[in-house]
PDB file of C-alpha atoms and ligand atoms in Angstrom:
ATOM      1  CA  MET A  16      71.965  70.070  89.039  1.00 72.00           C
ATOM      2  CA  THR A  17      71.761  69.240  92.686  1.00 84.00           C
ATOM      3  CA  ALA A  18      70.978  71.363  95.735  1.00 86.00           C
ATOM      4  CA  ILE A  19      74.166  69.865  97.236  1.00 92.00           C
ATOM      5  CA  LEU A  20      76.490  72.367  95.590  1.00 98.00           C
ATOM      6  CA  ASN A  21      78.835  74.831  97.288  1.00 98.00           C
ATOM      7  CA  ALA A  22      77.469  77.821  95.389  1.00 98.00           C
ATOM      8  CA  ASP A  23      78.275  81.301  96.728  1.00 98.00           C
ATOM      9  CA  LEU A  24      76.132  83.758  94.788  1.00 99.00           C
ATOM     10  CA  HIS A  25      76.457  86.924  96.892  1.00 99.00           C
ATOM     11  CA  CYS A  26      79.608  88.901  97.759  1.00 98.00           C
ATOM     12  CA  HIS A  27      81.220  92.320  97.307  1.00 98.00           C
ATOM     13  CA  SER A  28      84.534  93.592  95.926  1.00 98.00           C
ATOM     14  CA  THR A  29      86.394  96.913  95.875  1.00 98.00           C
ATOM     15  CA  VAL A  30      84.103  97.818  92.950  1.00 98.00           C
ATOM     16  CA  SER A  31      81.439  98.433  95.651  1.00 98.00           C
ATOM     17  CA  ASP A  32      81.923  98.113  99.421  1.00 98.00           C
ATOM     18  CA  GLY A  33      84.097  95.005  99.750  1.00 98.00           C
ATOM     19  CA  THR A  34      87.782  95.223 100.649  1.00 98.00           C
ATOM     20  CA  LEU A  35      89.122  92.537  98.245  1.00 98.00           C
ATOM     21  CA  THR A  36      89.525  92.879  94.474  1.00 98.00           C
ATOM     22  CA  PRO A  37      87.496  90.650  92.128  1.00 98.00           C
ATOM     23  CA  GLU A  38      90.715  88.681  91.478  1.00 98.00           C
ATOM     24  CA  ALA A  39      91.432  88.126  95.198  1.00 98.00           C
ATOM     25  CA  LEU A  40      87.811  87.045  95.746  1.00 99.00           C
ATOM     26  CA  ALA A  41      87.981  84.491  92.924  1.00 99.00           C
ATOM     27  CA  GLU A  42      91.116  82.973  94.482  1.00 98.00           C
ATOM     28  CA  ARG A  43      89.619  82.984  97.971  1.00 98.00           C
ATOM     29  CA  ALA A  44      86.377  81.395  96.728  1.00 98.00           C
ATOM     30  CA  LYS A  45      88.307  78.642  94.955  1.00 98.00           C
ATOM     31  CA  ALA A  46      90.537  78.042  97.995  1.00 98.00           C
ATOM     32  CA  ARG A  47      87.464  77.738 100.258  1.00 98.00           C
ATOM     33  CA  GLY A  48      85.800  75.103  98.102  1.00 98.00           C
ATOM     34  CA  VAL A  49      83.238  77.246  96.268  1.00 98.00           C
ATOM     35  CA  GLU A  50      81.960  75.334  93.208  1.00 98.00           C
ATOM     36  CA  LEU A  51      79.864  78.099  91.592  1.00 98.00           C
ATOM     37  CA  TRP A  52      80.542  81.775  92.236  1.00 99.00           C
ATOM     38  CA  SER A  53      79.011  85.192  91.565  1.00 99.00           C
ATOM     39  CA  LEU A  54      80.307  88.664  92.431  1.00 99.00           C
ATOM     40  CA  THR A  55      77.277  90.863  93.279  1.00 99.00           C
ATOM     41  CA  ASP A  56      78.501  94.421  93.808  1.00 98.00           C
ATOM     42  CA  HIS A  57      75.916  96.999  94.913  1.00 98.00           C
ATOM     43  CA  ASP A  58      74.277  98.813  91.953  1.00 98.00           C
ATOM     44  CA  GLU A  59      77.333  98.091  89.820  1.00 98.00           C
ATOM     45  CA  ILE A  60      78.500  95.583  87.214  1.00 98.00           C
ATOM     46  CA  GLY A  61      81.848  97.222  86.434  1.00 98.00           C
ATOM     47  CA  GLY A  62      83.668  94.265  88.025  1.00 98.00           C
ATOM     48  CA  GLN A  63      81.940  91.518  86.053  1.00 98.00           C
ATOM     49  CA  HIS A  64      84.446  91.021  83.253  1.00 98.00           C
ATOM     50  CA  ARG A  65      87.318  90.963  85.772  1.00 98.00           C
ATOM     51  CA  ALA A  66      85.482  88.523  88.041  1.00 98.00           C
ATOM     52  CA  MET A  67      84.663  86.177  85.189  1.00 98.00           C
ATOM     53  CA  ALA A  68      88.247  86.213  83.872  1.00 98.00           C
ATOM     54  CA  ALA A  69      89.619  85.617  87.369  1.00 98.00           C
ATOM     55  CA  ALA A  70      87.151  82.768  87.960  1.00 98.00           C
ATOM     56  CA  HIS A  71      88.216  81.139  84.700  1.00 98.00           C
ATOM     57  CA  ALA A  72      91.877  81.520  85.647  1.00 98.00           C
ATOM     58  CA  VAL A  73      91.301  79.373  88.760  1.00 98.00           C
ATOM     59  CA  GLY A  74      88.805  76.973  87.133  1.00 98.00           C
ATOM     60  CA  LEU A  75      85.739  78.246  88.995  1.00 98.00           C
ATOM     61  CA  PRO A  76      82.308  78.222  87.256  1.00 98.00           C
ATOM     62  CA  TYR A  77      80.860  81.751  87.223  1.00 98.00           C
ATOM     63  CA  LEU A  78      77.477  83.525  87.023  1.00 99.00           C
ATOM     64  CA  THR A  79      77.295  87.294  86.461  1.00 99.00           C
ATOM     65  CA  GLY A  80      75.796  89.182  89.410  1.00 99.00           C
ATOM     66  CA  THR A  81      74.746  92.453  91.025  1.00 99.00           C
ATOM     67  CA  GLU A  82      72.735  93.604  94.077  1.00 99.00           C
ATOM     68  CA  ILE A  83      70.299  96.426  93.284  1.00 99.00           C
ATOM     69  CA  SER A  84      69.127  98.914  95.954  1.00 98.00           C
ATOM     70  CA  VAL A  85      65.327  99.264  95.819  1.00 98.00           C
ATOM     71  CA  THR A  86      62.861 101.413  97.747  1.00 98.00           C
ATOM     72  CA  PHE A  87      59.810  99.341  98.651  1.00 98.00           C
ATOM     73  CA  ALA A  88      57.100 100.577 101.046  1.00 94.00           C
ATOM     74  CA  ASN A  89      59.463 103.322 102.273  1.00 94.00           C
ATOM     75  CA  THR A  90      62.132 100.775 103.209  1.00 96.00           C
ATOM     76  CA  THR A  91      65.309  99.721 101.403  1.00 98.00           C
ATOM     77  CA  VAL A  92      65.236  96.225  99.938  1.00 98.00           C
ATOM     78  CA  HIS A  93      68.029  94.532  97.981  1.00 99.00           C
ATOM     79  CA  ILE A  94      67.403  92.541  94.808  1.00 99.00           C
ATOM     80  CA  VAL A  95      70.207  90.322  93.518  1.00 99.00           C
ATOM     81  CA  GLY A  96      70.407  89.713  89.773  1.00 99.00           C
ATOM     82  CA  LEU A  97      72.188  86.605  88.459  1.00 99.00           C
ATOM     83  CA  GLY A  98      73.140  85.282  85.037  1.00 98.00           C
ATOM     84  CA  PHE A  99      72.414  88.417  82.970  1.00 98.00           C
ATOM     85  CA  ASP A 100      74.257  89.861  79.977  1.00 98.00           C
ATOM     86  CA  PRO A 101      76.510  92.500  81.626  1.00 97.00           C
ATOM     87  CA  ASP A 102      76.466  94.654  78.497  1.00 97.00           C
ATOM     88  CA  HIS A 103      72.665  94.872  78.173  1.00 98.00           C
ATOM     89  CA  PRO A 104      71.715  98.582  77.833  1.00 98.00           C
ATOM     90  CA  SER A 105      68.618  98.689  80.068  1.00 97.00           C
ATOM     91  CA  LEU A 106      70.501  97.054  82.951  1.00 98.00           C
ATOM     92  CA  VAL A 107      73.620  99.200  82.411  1.00 98.00           C
ATOM     93  CA  GLN A 108      71.525 102.407  82.320  1.00 98.00           C
ATOM     94  CA  GLY A 109      69.258 101.409  85.198  1.00 98.00           C
ATOM     95  CA  LEU A 110      72.238 100.722  87.451  1.00 98.00           C
ATOM     96  CA  ALA A 111      73.964 103.975  86.441  1.00 98.00           C
ATOM     97  CA  GLN A 112      70.782 105.846  87.390  1.00 98.00           C
ATOM     98  CA  THR A 113      70.550 103.976  90.710  1.00 98.00           C
ATOM     99  CA  ARG A 114      74.183 104.821  91.558  1.00 98.00           C
ATOM    100  CA  GLY A 115      73.675 108.446  90.530  1.00 96.00           C
ATOM    101  CA  GLY A 116      72.368 109.818  93.825  1.00 95.00           C
ATOM    102  CA  ARG A 117      75.154 108.378  96.001  1.00 98.00           C
ATOM    103  CA  GLY A 118      77.552 111.335  95.754  1.00 98.00           C
ATOM    104  CA  LEU A 119      75.079 113.932  97.024  1.00 98.00           C
ATOM    105  CA  ARG A 120      73.740 111.534  99.642  1.00 98.00           C
ATOM    106  CA  ALA A 121      77.280 111.046 100.947  1.00 98.00           C
ATOM    107  CA  ARG A 122      77.763 114.822 101.256  1.00 98.00           C
ATOM    108  CA  ASP A 123      74.488 115.035 103.201  1.00 98.00           C
ATOM    109  CA  MET A 124      75.535 112.140 105.446  1.00 98.00           C
ATOM    110  CA  SER A 125      78.791 113.944 106.169  1.00 98.00           C
ATOM    111  CA  ASP A 126      76.938 117.191 106.979  1.00 98.00           C
ATOM    112  CA  ASP A 127      74.672 115.310 109.345  1.00 98.00           C
ATOM    113  CA  LEU A 128      77.633 113.680 111.117  1.00 98.00           C
ATOM    114  CA  ALA A 129      79.235 117.133 111.447  1.00 98.00           C
ATOM    115  CA  ARG A 130      76.154 118.205 113.436  1.00 98.00           C
ATOM    116  CA  VAL A 131      77.143 115.702 116.143  1.00 98.00           C
ATOM    117  CA  GLY A 132      80.773 116.813 116.043  1.00 98.00           C
ATOM    118  CA  ILE A 133      82.234 114.325 113.548  1.00 98.00           C
ATOM    119  CA  GLN A 134      84.186 116.405 111.044  1.00 97.00           C
ATOM    120  CA  GLY A 135      85.588 115.424 107.667  1.00 98.00           C
ATOM    121  CA  ALA A 136      83.597 112.210 107.280  1.00 98.00           C
ATOM    122  CA  TYR A 137      83.125 112.612 103.514  1.00 98.00           C
ATOM    123  CA  GLU A 138      86.857 112.912 102.897  1.00 98.00           C
ATOM    124  CA  GLY A 139      87.503 110.174 105.442  1.00 98.00           C
ATOM    125  CA  ALA A 140      85.071 107.771 103.776  1.00 98.00           C
ATOM    126  CA  LEU A 141      86.524 108.535 100.338  1.00 98.00           C
ATOM    127  CA  LYS A 142      89.851 107.039 101.411  1.00 98.00           C
ATOM    128  CA  TYR A 143      88.123 103.636 101.504  1.00 98.00           C
ATOM    129  CA  VAL A 144      86.269 104.011  98.206  1.00 98.00           C
ATOM    130  CA  GLY A 145      87.526 101.870  95.322  1.00 97.00           C
ATOM    131  CA  ASN A 146      84.972 103.132  92.798  1.00 97.00           C
ATOM    132  CA  PRO A 147      84.153 106.869  92.813  1.00 97.00           C
ATOM    133  CA  GLU A 148      80.569 106.122  91.694  1.00 97.00           C
ATOM    134  CA  LEU A 149      79.961 103.832  94.626  1.00 98.00           C
ATOM    135  CA  ILE A 150      80.398 105.577  97.949  1.00 98.00           C
ATOM    136  CA  SER A 151      78.338 103.702 100.532  1.00 98.00           C
ATOM    137  CA  ARG A 152      77.559 103.689 104.217  1.00 98.00           C
ATOM    138  CA  THR A 153      80.140 100.935 104.608  1.00 98.00           C
ATOM    139  CA  HIS A 154      82.917 103.376 103.657  1.00 98.00           C
ATOM    140  CA  PHE A 155      81.697 105.836 106.292  1.00 98.00           C
ATOM    141  CA  ALA A 156      81.579 102.986 108.797  1.00 98.00           C
ATOM    142  CA  ARG A 157      85.244 102.158 108.120  1.00 98.00           C
ATOM    143  CA  TYR A 158      86.186 105.787 108.694  1.00 98.00           C
ATOM    144  CA  LEU A 159      84.308 105.889 112.032  1.00 98.00           C
ATOM    145  CA  VAL A 160      86.233 102.781 113.115  1.00 98.00           C
ATOM    146  CA  GLU A 161      89.549 104.295 111.946  1.00 98.00           C
ATOM    147  CA  THR A 162      88.962 107.407 114.060  1.00 98.00           C
ATOM    148  CA  GLY A 163      88.141 105.304 117.137  1.00 98.00           C
ATOM    149  CA  ILE A 164      84.605 106.705 117.362  1.00 98.00           C
ATOM    150  CA  CYS A 165      83.390 103.082 117.186  1.00 98.00           C
ATOM    151  CA  ALA A 166      85.188  99.799 117.847  1.00 98.00           C
ATOM    152  CA  ASP A 167      83.858  97.988 114.771  1.00 97.00           C
ATOM    153  CA  THR A 168      81.427  98.440 111.900  1.00 96.00           C
ATOM    154  CA  ASN A 169      78.611  96.657 113.765  1.00 96.00           C
ATOM    155  CA  GLU A 170      78.829  99.310 116.472  1.00 98.00           C
ATOM    156  CA  VAL A 171      78.737 102.011 113.777  1.00 98.00           C
ATOM    157  CA  PHE A 172      75.463 100.673 112.388  1.00 98.00           C
ATOM    158  CA  ARG A 173      74.000 100.477 115.904  1.00 98.00           C
ATOM    159  CA  LYS A 174      74.863 104.102 116.726  1.00 98.00           C
ATOM    160  CA  TYR A 175      75.104 105.891 113.378  1.00 98.00           C
ATOM    161  CA  LEU A 176      74.039 105.775 109.711  1.00 98.00           C
ATOM    162  CA  THR A 177      70.726 103.964 110.311  1.00 98.00           C
ATOM    163  CA  GLU A 178      67.219 105.382 110.569  1.00 95.00           C
ATOM    164  CA  GLY A 179      66.877 107.830 113.455  1.00 96.00           C
ATOM    165  CA  LYS A 180      70.647 107.952 114.089  1.00 98.00           C
ATOM    166  CA  PRO A 181      73.225 110.604 113.112  1.00 98.00           C
ATOM    167  CA  GLY A 182      74.456 110.300 109.532  1.00 98.00           C
ATOM    168  CA  PHE A 183      71.278 108.679 108.200  1.00 98.00           C
ATOM    169  CA  VAL A 184      69.946 110.316 105.044  1.00 98.00           C
ATOM    170  CA  PRO A 185      66.706 108.943 103.563  1.00 96.00           C
ATOM    171  CA  HIS A 186      67.165 108.028  99.926  1.00 97.00           C
ATOM    172  CA  ARG A 187      64.964 106.902  97.040  1.00 97.00           C
ATOM    173  CA  TRP A 188      66.498 103.962  95.209  1.00 98.00           C
ATOM    174  CA  ALA A 189      65.136 102.052  92.200  1.00 98.00           C
ATOM    175  CA  GLN A 190      61.567 100.789  92.102  1.00 98.00           C
ATOM    176  CA  LEU A 191      61.033  97.064  92.611  1.00 98.00           C
ATOM    177  CA  GLY A 192      59.387  96.567  89.218  1.00 98.00           C
ATOM    178  CA  ASP A 193      62.179  98.423  87.412  1.00 98.00           C
ATOM    179  CA  ALA A 194      64.973  96.458  89.109  1.00 99.00           C
ATOM    180  CA  VAL A 195      63.319  93.121  88.271  1.00 99.00           C
ATOM    181  CA  ARG A 196      62.672  94.272  84.690  1.00 98.00           C
ATOM    182  CA  TRP A 197      66.289  95.375  84.096  1.00 98.00           C
ATOM    183  CA  ILE A 198      67.536  91.976  85.275  1.00 98.00           C
ATOM    184  CA  ARG A 199      64.998  90.050  83.193  1.00 98.00           C
ATOM    185  CA  GLU A 200      65.540  92.121  80.053  1.00 98.00           C
ATOM    186  CA  ALA A 201      69.238  91.322  80.330  1.00 98.00           C
ATOM    187  CA  GLY A 202      68.359  87.604  80.462  1.00 98.00           C
ATOM    188  CA  GLY A 203      68.961  87.136  84.200  1.00 98.00           C
ATOM    189  CA  VAL A 204      67.068  85.898  87.230  1.00 99.00           C
ATOM    190  CA  ALA A 205      65.971  88.281  90.038  1.00 99.00           C
ATOM    191  CA  VAL A 206      66.421  87.145  93.654  1.00 99.00           C
ATOM    192  CA  ILE A 207      65.143  88.749  96.892  1.00 99.00           C
ATOM    193  CA  ALA A 208      68.325  89.250  98.957  1.00 99.00           C
ATOM    194  CA  HIS A 209      68.508  88.370 102.701  1.00 98.00           C
ATOM    195  CA  PRO A 210      64.731  88.719 103.359  1.00 98.00           C
ATOM    196  CA  ALA A 211      65.112  88.376 107.138  1.00 98.00           C
ATOM    197  CA  ARG A 212      67.107  91.619 107.308  1.00 97.00           C
ATOM    198  CA  TYR A 213      64.175  93.946 106.565  1.00 97.00           C
ATOM    199  CA  ASP A 214      62.078  95.472 109.324  1.00 93.00           C
ATOM    200  CA  HIS A 215      58.861  94.412 107.631  1.00 97.00           C
ATOM    201  CA  SER A 216      55.619  93.399 109.277  1.00 97.00           C
ATOM    202  CA  PRO A 217      54.280  90.010 108.118  1.00 97.00           C
ATOM    203  CA  SER A 218      51.884  91.796 105.747  1.00 97.00           C
ATOM    204  CA  GLN A 219      54.662  93.968 104.284  1.00 98.00           C
ATOM    205  CA  GLU A 220      56.781  90.864 103.764  1.00 98.00           C
ATOM    206  CA  TYR A 221      53.865  89.123 102.077  1.00 98.00           C
ATOM    207  CA  ALA A 222      53.419  92.176  99.831  1.00 98.00           C
ATOM    208  CA  LEU A 223      57.120  92.167  98.915  1.00 98.00           C
ATOM    209  CA  PHE A 224      57.048  88.500  97.914  1.00 98.00           C
ATOM    210  CA  SER A 225      53.741  88.832  95.998  1.00 98.00           C
ATOM    211  CA  GLU A 226      54.736  91.985  94.115  1.00 98.00           C
ATOM    212  CA  PHE A 227      58.209  90.611  93.379  1.00 99.00           C
ATOM    213  CA  LYS A 228      56.624  87.473  91.931  1.00 98.00           C
ATOM    214  CA  ALA A 229      54.079  89.505  89.932  1.00 98.00           C
ATOM    215  CA  HIS A 230      56.921  91.544  88.393  1.00 98.00           C
ATOM    216  CA  GLY A 231      58.617  88.334  87.236  1.00 98.00           C
ATOM    217  CA  GLY A 232      61.025  87.734  90.136  1.00 99.00           C
ATOM    218  CA  GLN A 233      61.992  84.073  90.353  1.00 99.00           C
ATOM    219  CA  ALA A 234      64.080  83.357  93.479  1.00 99.00           C
ATOM    220  CA  VAL A 235      64.828  84.216  97.104  1.00 99.00           C
ATOM    221  CA  GLU A 236      67.991  83.908  99.196  1.00 99.00           C
ATOM    222  CA  VAL A 237      67.313  81.207 101.757  1.00 98.00           C
ATOM    223  CA  VAL A 238      70.810  80.449 103.041  1.00 98.00           C
ATOM    224  CA  THR A 239      72.825  83.649 103.480  1.00 98.00           C
ATOM    225  CA  GLY A 240      75.379  85.027 105.934  1.00 98.00           C
ATOM    226  CA  SER A 241      72.929  87.067 107.991  1.00 97.00           C
ATOM    227  CA  HIS A 242      70.219  84.377 108.359  1.00 98.00           C
ATOM    228  CA  SER A 243      69.880  82.110 111.387  1.00 98.00           C
ATOM    229  CA  PRO A 244      69.182  78.370 110.976  1.00 98.00           C
ATOM    230  CA  ALA A 245      65.526  79.060 111.883  1.00 98.00           C
ATOM    231  CA  GLU A 246      65.420  81.646 109.102  1.00 98.00           C
ATOM    232  CA  TYR A 247      66.790  79.096 106.589  1.00 98.00           C
ATOM    233  CA  VAL A 248      63.689  77.029 107.344  1.00 98.00           C
ATOM    234  CA  LYS A 249      61.266  79.978 107.334  1.00 98.00           C
ATOM    235  CA  TYR A 250      62.440  81.208 103.925  1.00 98.00           C
ATOM    236  CA  ALA A 251      62.643  77.679 102.491  1.00 98.00           C
ATOM    237  CA  ASP A 252      58.946  77.366 103.379  1.00 98.00           C
ATOM    238  CA  MET A 253      58.225  80.768 101.802  1.00 98.00           C
ATOM    239  CA  ALA A 254      60.155  79.861  98.637  1.00 98.00           C
ATOM    240  CA  ILE A 255      57.922  76.821  98.255  1.00 98.00           C
ATOM    241  CA  GLU A 256      54.741  78.754  99.138  1.00 98.00           C
ATOM    242  CA  PHE A 257      55.488  81.423  96.507  1.00 98.00           C
ATOM    243  CA  GLY A 258      56.887  79.067  93.866  1.00 98.00           C
ATOM    244  CA  LEU A 259      60.338  80.684  93.996  1.00 98.00           C
ATOM    245  CA  ALA A 260      63.710  79.033  93.482  1.00 98.00           C
ATOM    246  CA  ALA A 261      66.265  79.299  96.309  1.00 98.00           C
ATOM    247  CA  SER A 262      69.670  80.958  96.375  1.00 98.00           C
ATOM    248  CA  ARG A 263      72.686  80.690  98.664  1.00 98.00           C
ATOM    249  CA  GLY A 264      75.407  83.293  99.254  1.00 98.00           C
ATOM    250  CA  SER A 265      77.625  84.519 102.073  1.00 98.00           C
ATOM    251  CA  ASP A 266      77.311  88.306 101.440  1.00 98.00           C
ATOM    252  CA  PHE A 267      81.058  88.381 102.173  1.00 98.00           C
ATOM    253  CA  HIS A 268      82.571  91.905 102.267  1.00 98.00           C
ATOM    254  CA  SER A 269      85.931  91.631 104.027  1.00 98.00           C
ATOM    255  CA  PRO A 270      88.130  89.160 105.936  1.00 97.00           C
ATOM    256  CA  ASP A 271      88.189  91.687 108.817  1.00 95.00           C
ATOM    257  CA  GLU A 272      84.460  92.457 108.960  1.00 95.00           C
ATOM    258  CA  SER A 273      82.433  89.493 107.683  1.00 93.00           C
ATOM    259  CA  HIS A 274      81.588  86.713 110.101  1.00 91.00           C
ATOM    260  CA  CYS A 275      80.644  84.401 107.221  1.00 97.00           C
ATOM    261  CA  ASP A 276      83.427  83.584 104.762  1.00 98.00           C
ATOM    262  CA  LEU A 277      83.025  82.587 101.129  1.00 98.00           C
ATOM    263  CA  GLY A 278      81.718  79.048 100.731  1.00 97.00           C
ATOM    264  CA  ALA A 279      81.159  78.503 104.470  1.00 97.00           C
ATOM    265  CA  LEU A 280      77.358  78.155 104.595  1.00 97.00           C
ATOM    266  CA  PRO A 281      75.219  75.013 104.923  1.00 98.00           C
ATOM    267  CA  TYR A 282      73.770  73.521 101.738  1.00 98.00           C
ATOM    268  CA  LEU A 283      70.254  74.279 100.532  1.00 98.00           C
ATOM    269  CA  GLU A 284      67.630  71.759 101.594  1.00 98.00           C
ATOM    270  CA  GLY A 285      66.885  69.090  98.968  1.00 97.00           C
ATOM    271  CA  ARG A 286      63.179  70.062  98.799  1.00 97.00           C
ATOM    272  CA  LEU A 287      64.133  73.428  97.199  1.00 98.00           C
ATOM    273  CA  THR A 288      64.709  74.250  93.537  1.00 98.00           C
ATOM    274  CA  PRO A 289      68.202  75.784  93.464  1.00 98.00           C
ATOM    275  CA  VAL A 290      68.412  79.039  91.500  1.00 98.00           C
ATOM    276  CA  TRP A 291      71.284  77.545  89.487  1.00 98.00           C
ATOM    277  CA  ASP A 292      68.797  75.086  87.966  1.00 98.00           C
ATOM    278  CA  LEU A 293      67.196  78.111  86.243  1.00 98.00           C
ATOM    279  CA  LEU A 294      70.594  79.363  85.077  1.00 98.00           C
ATOM    280  CA  ALA A 295      72.350  76.221  83.834  1.00 97.00           C
ATOM    281  CA  ASP A 296      72.945  77.682  80.362  1.00 97.00           C
ATOM    282  CA  ARG A 297      74.301  80.942  81.823  1.00 98.00           C
ATOM    283  CA  ILE A 298      77.150  79.457  83.861  1.00 98.00           C
ATOM    284  CA  HIS A 299      80.502  80.325  82.263  1.00 94.00           C
TER     285      HIS A 299
HETATM  286  P1  LIG B 327      74.309 101.745 101.344  1.00 56.26           P
HETATM  287  O1  LIG B 327      74.041 100.958 100.067  1.00 56.26           O
HETATM  288  O2  LIG B 327      75.245 102.887 101.120  1.00 56.26           O
HETATM  289  O3  LIG B 327      73.048 102.143 102.049  1.00 56.26           O
HETATM  290  O4  LIG B 327      75.111 100.787 102.321  1.00 56.26           O
HETATM  291  C1  LIG B 327      74.545  99.542 102.677  1.00 56.26           C
HETATM  292  C2  LIG B 327      75.653  98.620 103.180  1.00 56.26           C
HETATM  293  O5  LIG B 327      75.980  98.957 104.511  1.00 56.26           O
HETATM  294  C3  LIG B 327      75.216  97.180 103.231  1.00 56.26           C
HETATM  295  O6  LIG B 327      75.369  96.545 101.983  1.00 56.26           O
HETATM  296  C4  LIG B 327      76.160  96.612 104.247  1.00 56.26           C
HETATM  297  O7  LIG B 327      77.391  96.335 103.635  1.00 56.26           O
HETATM  298  C5  LIG B 327      76.324  97.759 105.192  1.00 56.26           C
HETATM  299  N1  LIG B 327      75.410  97.646 106.354  1.00 56.26           N
HETATM  300  C6  LIG B 327      74.164  98.130 106.464  1.00 56.26           C
HETATM  301  N2  LIG B 327      73.636  97.848 107.667  1.00 56.26           N
HETATM  302  C7  LIG B 327      74.585  97.168 108.331  1.00 56.26           C
HETATM  303  C8  LIG B 327      74.675  96.597 109.636  1.00 56.26           C
HETATM  304  N3  LIG B 327      73.663  96.676 110.495  1.00 56.26           N
HETATM  305  N4  LIG B 327      75.814  95.971 109.970  1.00 56.26           N
HETATM  306  C9  LIG B 327      76.857  95.889 109.110  1.00 56.26           C
HETATM  307  N5  LIG B 327      76.831  96.406 107.878  1.00 56.26           N
HETATM  308  C10 LIG B 327      75.717  97.034 107.495  1.00 56.26           C
HETATM  309 MN1  LIG B 328      77.395  96.046 101.396  1.00 56.26          MN
HETATM  310 MN1  LIG B 329      72.319  93.619 100.891  1.00 56.26          MN
HETATM  311 MN1  LIG B 330      75.263  92.274  99.772  1.00 56.26          MN
END
């Protein structure tokens, strides 16, 4: 296939921290000209059968997807998986284990917010949760906006819930090698998500790309909602340097919160191998 394809291979539904259902996302993707779609909920594939059925109902080619939380060099890194069998046991179990710590973490986040005078944050965040196994910082952020403590979720993540700020609770997620292995064992392709969003030094970034590749990772997001045009070029160069295919996805969460809508990004550069070339037989 060609790099000139309106593929959107990264977004979130109510099954994780998005505000639209898988069905509403499929319709929105189709209406915005997306030609190949994947729903990539955090640490969760419970929405995959719904997303695929909804994509078929509107005539939209679909790849299965997820976004796995990983702890790498004491930082959190996200690894997208695409085109896997959503019923494969090692992936299903690995994701269940990765989700497992979220409930206790959320209680600890709430306790930490209470120390700065914000009461009832756990219960407040729960009102926004669509999947009881997937309470995330995004749900807390929505509650802090609702209460007027912050004007929008960007302000929340500047003042709360991030390292060194109230409500941040360090957490150990999956290991990089395990996340890549679960995706590969289920027949999928592993993708480094939004690499520009990590606070890595150049040597840490080099280590991430090298170790990811050594574990069998095959692609990197080059064009994504949180990258600047200069970052599209930087990560296109790195994709070529490391022999990785390139992916493209908005990381859309909500019409009210996301600045980048489904299908609204520039195309991948023609010099890149699009990740969908590796997944042609997995598009349904
Ligand atoms: P969690 O998996 O619970 O740690 O939550 C991570 C989610 O919080 C991300 O997937 C984003 O949706 C959201 N998030 C994290 N940092 C920011 C930020 N700086 N601005 C907006 N949303 C953020
Ligand atoms: Mn998110
Ligand atoms: Mn992410
Ligand atoms: Mn995401």
